[in-house]
Amino acid sequence: DAGVIQSPRHEVTEMGQEVTLRCKPISGHDYLFWYRQTMMRGLELLIYFNNNVPIDDSGMPEDRFSAKMPNASFSTLKIQPSEPRDSAVYFCASSPFDTQYFGPGTRLTVL
Amino acid sequence: EDQVTQSPEALRLQEGESSSLNCSYTVSGLRGLFWYRQDPGKGPEFLFTLYSAGEEKEKERLKATLTKKESFLHITAPKPEDSATYLCAVQDNYGQNFVFGPGTRLSVLP
């Protein structure tokens, strides 16, 4: 298996623009997680899905953030409109039950 | 609220100099404690899962141990390639939520 795949790997955008991050989890994993990592706050859970259903989105910072999982092999995290404070590395992880396997991350820079 | 702290924040070792990293946690009911390694520019890489106090896991130069309040990651005779940030996370019995600690940045000098 190729592991968790994320795209794009790097994204530079201007404040106010819409940003969409994509994730393909490991096949057969029922859980999918979105994290944000910054130097100041470390690794923070934003939202997670079980069998494509959002279970806990309490970590989503604002209504500007939304996540979807239309099927078992694809998820998106959207920020609209983006702000400079959203600059961070965004990780997707998938899990069969407990152990989480992380993707390489998307480095987002909002100017 | 579940909490995880790690110490030290950063650690510099000479090659071959053994040491331990600490992860202290507060959780209402522990389902599992996880150790990850993260290299710069990459996602965290899974190392170990520990489920109950007294449990130990080993992999090459690393050994993880667990008590009711903390976990240690022991590094024996480290090599420069062990340089990375080591993250600890806990999962409680109530869901799939992971709470990560801030990490320990390890540098092993040749």
Short mmCIF file of C-alpha atoms in Angstrom, two decimals:
data_model
loop_
_atom_site.label_atom_id
_atom_site.label_comp_id
_atom_site.label_asym_id
_atom_site.label_seq_id
_atom_site.Cartn_x
_atom_site.Cartn_y
_atom_site.Cartn_z
CA ASP A 1 0.00 0.00 0.00
CA ALA A 2 1.24 3.50 -0.81
CA GLY A 3 0.26 4.85 2.57
CA VAL A 4 -1.81 7.97 3.15
CA ILE A 5 -1.61 10.32 0.20
CA GLN A 6 -2.09 14.07 0.50
CA SER A 7 -2.19 16.79 -2.10
CA PRO A 8 -0.96 19.32 -2.73
CA ARG A 9 2.26 19.06 -0.74
CA HIS A 10 2.70 22.81 -0.72
CA GLU A 11 0.13 25.55 -1.18
CA VAL A 12 0.73 29.27 -1.22
CA THR A 13 -2.32 31.50 -1.48
CA GLU A 14 -3.46 34.98 -0.68
CA MET A 15 -5.73 35.99 2.14
CA GLY A 16 -9.38 35.61 1.24
CA GLN A 17 -8.87 32.80 -1.25
CA GLU A 18 -10.44 29.36 -0.93
CA VAL A 19 -8.08 26.49 -0.19
CA THR A 20 -8.86 22.80 -0.62
CA LEU A 21 -6.63 20.09 0.80
CA ARG A 22 -7.07 16.49 -0.28
CA CYS A 23 -6.44 13.12 1.32
CA LYS A 24 -6.58 9.51 0.24
CA PRO A 25 -6.50 7.17 3.25
CA ILE A 26 -5.07 3.66 3.41
CA SER A 27 -7.54 1.18 1.95
CA GLY A 28 -9.55 -0.65 4.59
CA HIS A 29 -9.05 1.93 7.32
CA ASP A 30 -12.36 3.00 8.84
CA TYR A 31 -11.13 6.16 10.54
CA LEU A 32 -9.78 9.35 8.99
CA PHE A 33 -8.36 12.29 10.88
CA TRP A 34 -7.36 15.84 9.96
CA TYR A 35 -4.68 17.57 12.05
CA ARG A 36 -2.99 20.95 11.98
CA GLN A 37 0.58 21.43 13.22
CA THR A 38 2.24 24.71 14.13
CA MET A 39 5.29 25.56 16.17
CA MET A 40 3.17 27.38 18.73
CA ARG A 41 0.35 24.86 19.22
CA GLY A 42 1.88 21.57 18.15
CA LEU A 43 -0.33 18.90 16.61
CA GLU A 44 -4.06 19.63 16.96
CA LEU A 45 -6.92 17.38 15.92
CA LEU A 46 -9.42 19.24 13.75
CA ILE A 47 -11.98 16.56 12.87
CA TYR A 48 -12.29 12.83 12.44
CA PHE A 49 -14.55 10.51 10.47
CA ASN A 50 -15.68 6.94 11.04
CA ASN A 51 -16.95 5.09 7.96
CA ASN A 52 -17.21 8.43 6.13
CA VAL A 53 -19.35 10.04 8.85
CA PRO A 54 -17.97 13.03 10.80
CA ILE A 55 -17.83 12.06 14.47
CA ASP A 56 -16.07 14.91 16.25
CA ASP A 57 -15.46 18.32 14.70
CA SER A 58 -14.92 20.19 17.96
CA GLY A 59 -11.37 21.01 16.91
CA MET A 60 -12.41 22.88 13.79
CA PRO A 61 -11.41 26.44 14.63
CA GLU A 62 -14.14 28.37 12.84
CA ASP A 63 -16.93 28.15 10.33
CA ARG A 64 -14.37 29.00 7.67
CA PHE A 65 -13.18 25.39 7.96
CA SER A 66 -15.16 22.49 6.57
CA ALA A 67 -14.36 18.85 5.87
CA LYS A 68 -16.05 16.19 3.83
CA MET A 69 -15.59 12.50 3.15
CA PRO A 70 -17.79 11.57 0.19
CA ASN A 71 -16.46 8.00 0.06
CA ALA A 72 -14.03 5.67 1.81
CA SER A 73 -11.08 6.66 -0.37
CA PHE A 74 -11.24 10.45 -0.38
CA SER A 75 -11.56 13.39 1.98
CA THR A 76 -11.19 17.15 1.66
CA LEU A 77 -10.49 19.95 4.09
CA LYS A 78 -11.60 23.35 2.85
CA ILE A 79 -10.79 26.79 4.20
CA GLN A 80 -12.90 29.65 2.89
CA PRO A 81 -11.88 32.43 3.18
CA SER A 82 -8.29 31.75 4.17
CA GLU A 83 -6.38 33.99 6.60
CA PRO A 84 -2.65 34.33 7.38
CA ARG A 85 -3.16 32.66 10.78
CA ASP A 86 -4.25 29.49 8.94
CA SER A 87 -0.65 29.02 7.80
CA ALA A 88 0.45 25.62 9.11
CA VAL A 89 1.14 22.05 8.07
CA TYR A 90 -2.06 20.04 7.68
CA PHE A 91 -1.87 16.29 8.15
CA CYS A 92 -4.32 13.60 7.26
CA ALA A 93 -4.12 10.27 9.10
CA SER A 94 -6.06 7.04 8.76
CA SER A 95 -6.55 4.22 11.22
CA PRO A 96 -8.04 0.73 11.27
CA PHE A 97 -8.96 1.16 14.94
CA ASP A 98 -6.28 2.61 17.19
CA THR A 99 -2.89 3.20 15.57
CA GLN A 100 -2.93 6.20 13.24
CA TYR A 101 -0.87 6.38 10.07
CA PHE A 102 -0.03 9.86 8.87
CA GLY A 103 0.37 11.30 5.41
CA PRO A 104 3.27 13.56 4.44
CA GLY A 105 1.28 16.73 5.09
CA THR A 106 0.37 19.86 3.15
CA ARG A 107 2.32 22.99 4.01
CA LEU A 108 -0.09 25.91 3.67
CA THR A 109 1.11 29.49 3.51
CA VAL A 110 -1.48 32.27 3.41
CA LEU A 111 -0.02 35.64 2.48
CA GLU B 1 -9.68 17.06 29.93
CA ASP B 2 -6.93 14.77 28.65
CA GLN B 3 -3.46 16.29 28.82
CA VAL B 4 0.00 15.20 27.73
CA THR B 5 3.31 16.81 28.60
CA GLN B 6 6.76 15.77 27.45
CA SER B 7 10.22 16.44 28.80
CA PRO B 8 12.76 17.54 28.07
CA GLU B 9 11.74 19.90 25.29
CA ALA B 10 15.07 19.29 23.55
CA LEU B 11 17.91 16.86 24.17
CA ARG B 12 21.37 16.67 22.69
CA LEU B 13 23.30 13.43 23.04
CA GLN B 14 26.62 12.18 21.84
CA GLU B 15 26.50 9.06 19.72
CA GLY B 16 26.37 6.09 22.08
CA GLU B 17 25.14 8.12 25.06
CA SER B 18 21.95 6.45 26.32
CA SER B 19 19.07 8.48 27.76
CA SER B 20 15.30 8.57 28.32
CA LEU B 21 12.45 10.78 27.19
CA ASN B 22 9.44 11.32 29.43
CA CYS B 23 5.75 11.54 28.60
CA SER B 24 3.37 12.40 31.47
CA TYR B 25 -0.33 12.13 30.90
CA THR B 26 -3.71 12.78 32.49
CA VAL B 27 -6.59 10.86 31.02
CA SER B 28 -9.92 9.74 32.39
CA GLY B 29 -9.52 6.22 31.08
CA LEU B 30 -6.53 5.16 29.02
CA ARG B 31 -7.21 3.10 25.93
CA GLY B 32 -3.68 3.42 24.60
CA LEU B 33 -0.48 5.45 24.67
CA PHE B 34 1.36 5.94 21.41
CA TRP B 35 4.88 6.98 20.50
CA TYR B 36 5.67 8.54 17.15
CA ARG B 37 8.83 9.78 15.52
CA GLN B 38 8.70 12.84 13.28
CA ASP B 39 11.48 13.87 10.91
CA PRO B 40 11.59 17.44 9.56
CA GLY B 41 9.16 17.96 6.71
CA LYS B 42 7.44 14.60 7.22
CA GLY B 43 4.41 13.22 8.96
CA PRO B 44 4.67 11.41 12.30
CA GLU B 45 5.77 7.79 11.96
CA PHE B 46 4.28 5.22 14.31
CA LEU B 47 6.68 3.51 16.74
CA PHE B 48 4.80 1.84 19.62
CA THR B 49 1.44 1.36 21.28
CA LEU B 50 1.21 0.59 25.01
CA TYR B 51 -2.09 -0.38 26.60
CA SER B 52 -1.51 -1.11 30.28
CA ALA B 53 0.84 -0.23 33.13
CA GLY B 54 3.90 -2.44 33.20
CA GLU B 55 3.86 -3.07 29.48
CA GLU B 56 7.11 -2.68 27.51
CA LYS B 57 7.82 -2.64 23.78
CA GLU B 58 11.17 -2.66 22.01
CA LYS B 59 12.38 -1.81 18.53
CA GLU B 60 16.08 -1.68 17.71
CA ARG B 61 17.61 0.92 20.07
CA LEU B 62 14.26 2.09 21.45
CA LYS B 63 12.27 0.74 24.37
CA ALA B 64 8.99 2.19 25.57
CA THR B 65 7.58 1.60 29.05
CA LEU B 66 4.31 2.59 30.68
CA THR B 67 3.13 3.35 34.22
CA LYS B 68 -0.24 4.70 35.35
CA LYS B 69 0.93 8.29 34.99
CA GLU B 70 3.80 8.34 32.54
CA SER B 71 5.68 6.63 29.78
CA PHE B 72 9.38 6.57 29.04
CA LEU B 73 11.12 6.14 25.73
CA HIS B 74 14.58 4.76 26.44
CA ILE B 75 17.21 5.17 23.76
CA THR B 76 20.20 2.89 24.07
CA ALA B 77 23.47 3.76 22.32
CA PRO B 78 21.80 6.22 19.94
CA LYS B 79 23.08 6.97 16.47
CA PRO B 80 22.84 10.22 14.48
CA GLU B 81 19.97 8.73 12.46
CA ASP B 82 17.89 8.63 15.65
CA SER B 83 17.76 12.43 15.57
CA ALA B 84 14.11 13.46 15.26
CA THR B 85 11.20 14.82 17.26
CA TYR B 86 9.53 12.15 19.37
CA LEU B 87 5.82 12.62 20.02
CA CYS B 88 3.68 10.93 22.61
CA ALA B 89 -0.12 10.69 22.34
CA VAL B 90 -2.91 9.24 24.44
CA GLN B 91 -6.28 7.88 23.44
CA ASP B 92 -9.04 7.65 26.00
CA ASN B 93 -11.76 5.05 26.36
CA TYR B 94 -14.49 7.37 25.18
CA GLY B 95 -13.60 7.79 21.56
CA GLN B 96 -11.02 7.92 18.87
CA ASN B 97 -9.63 11.29 19.88
CA PHE B 98 -5.88 11.46 20.21
CA VAL B 99 -4.19 14.10 22.37
CA PHE B 100 -0.59 14.72 21.41
CA GLY B 101 2.18 16.08 23.56
CA PRO B 102 4.44 18.87 22.33
CA GLY B 103 7.29 16.49 21.56
CA THR B 104 10.95 16.13 22.47
CA ARG B 105 13.46 17.25 19.87
CA LEU B 106 16.39 14.80 19.97
CA SER B 107 19.75 15.52 18.38
CA VAL B 108 22.42 12.83 18.35
CA LEU B 109 25.86 14.15 17.49
CA PRO B 110 28.48 11.93 15.84
#
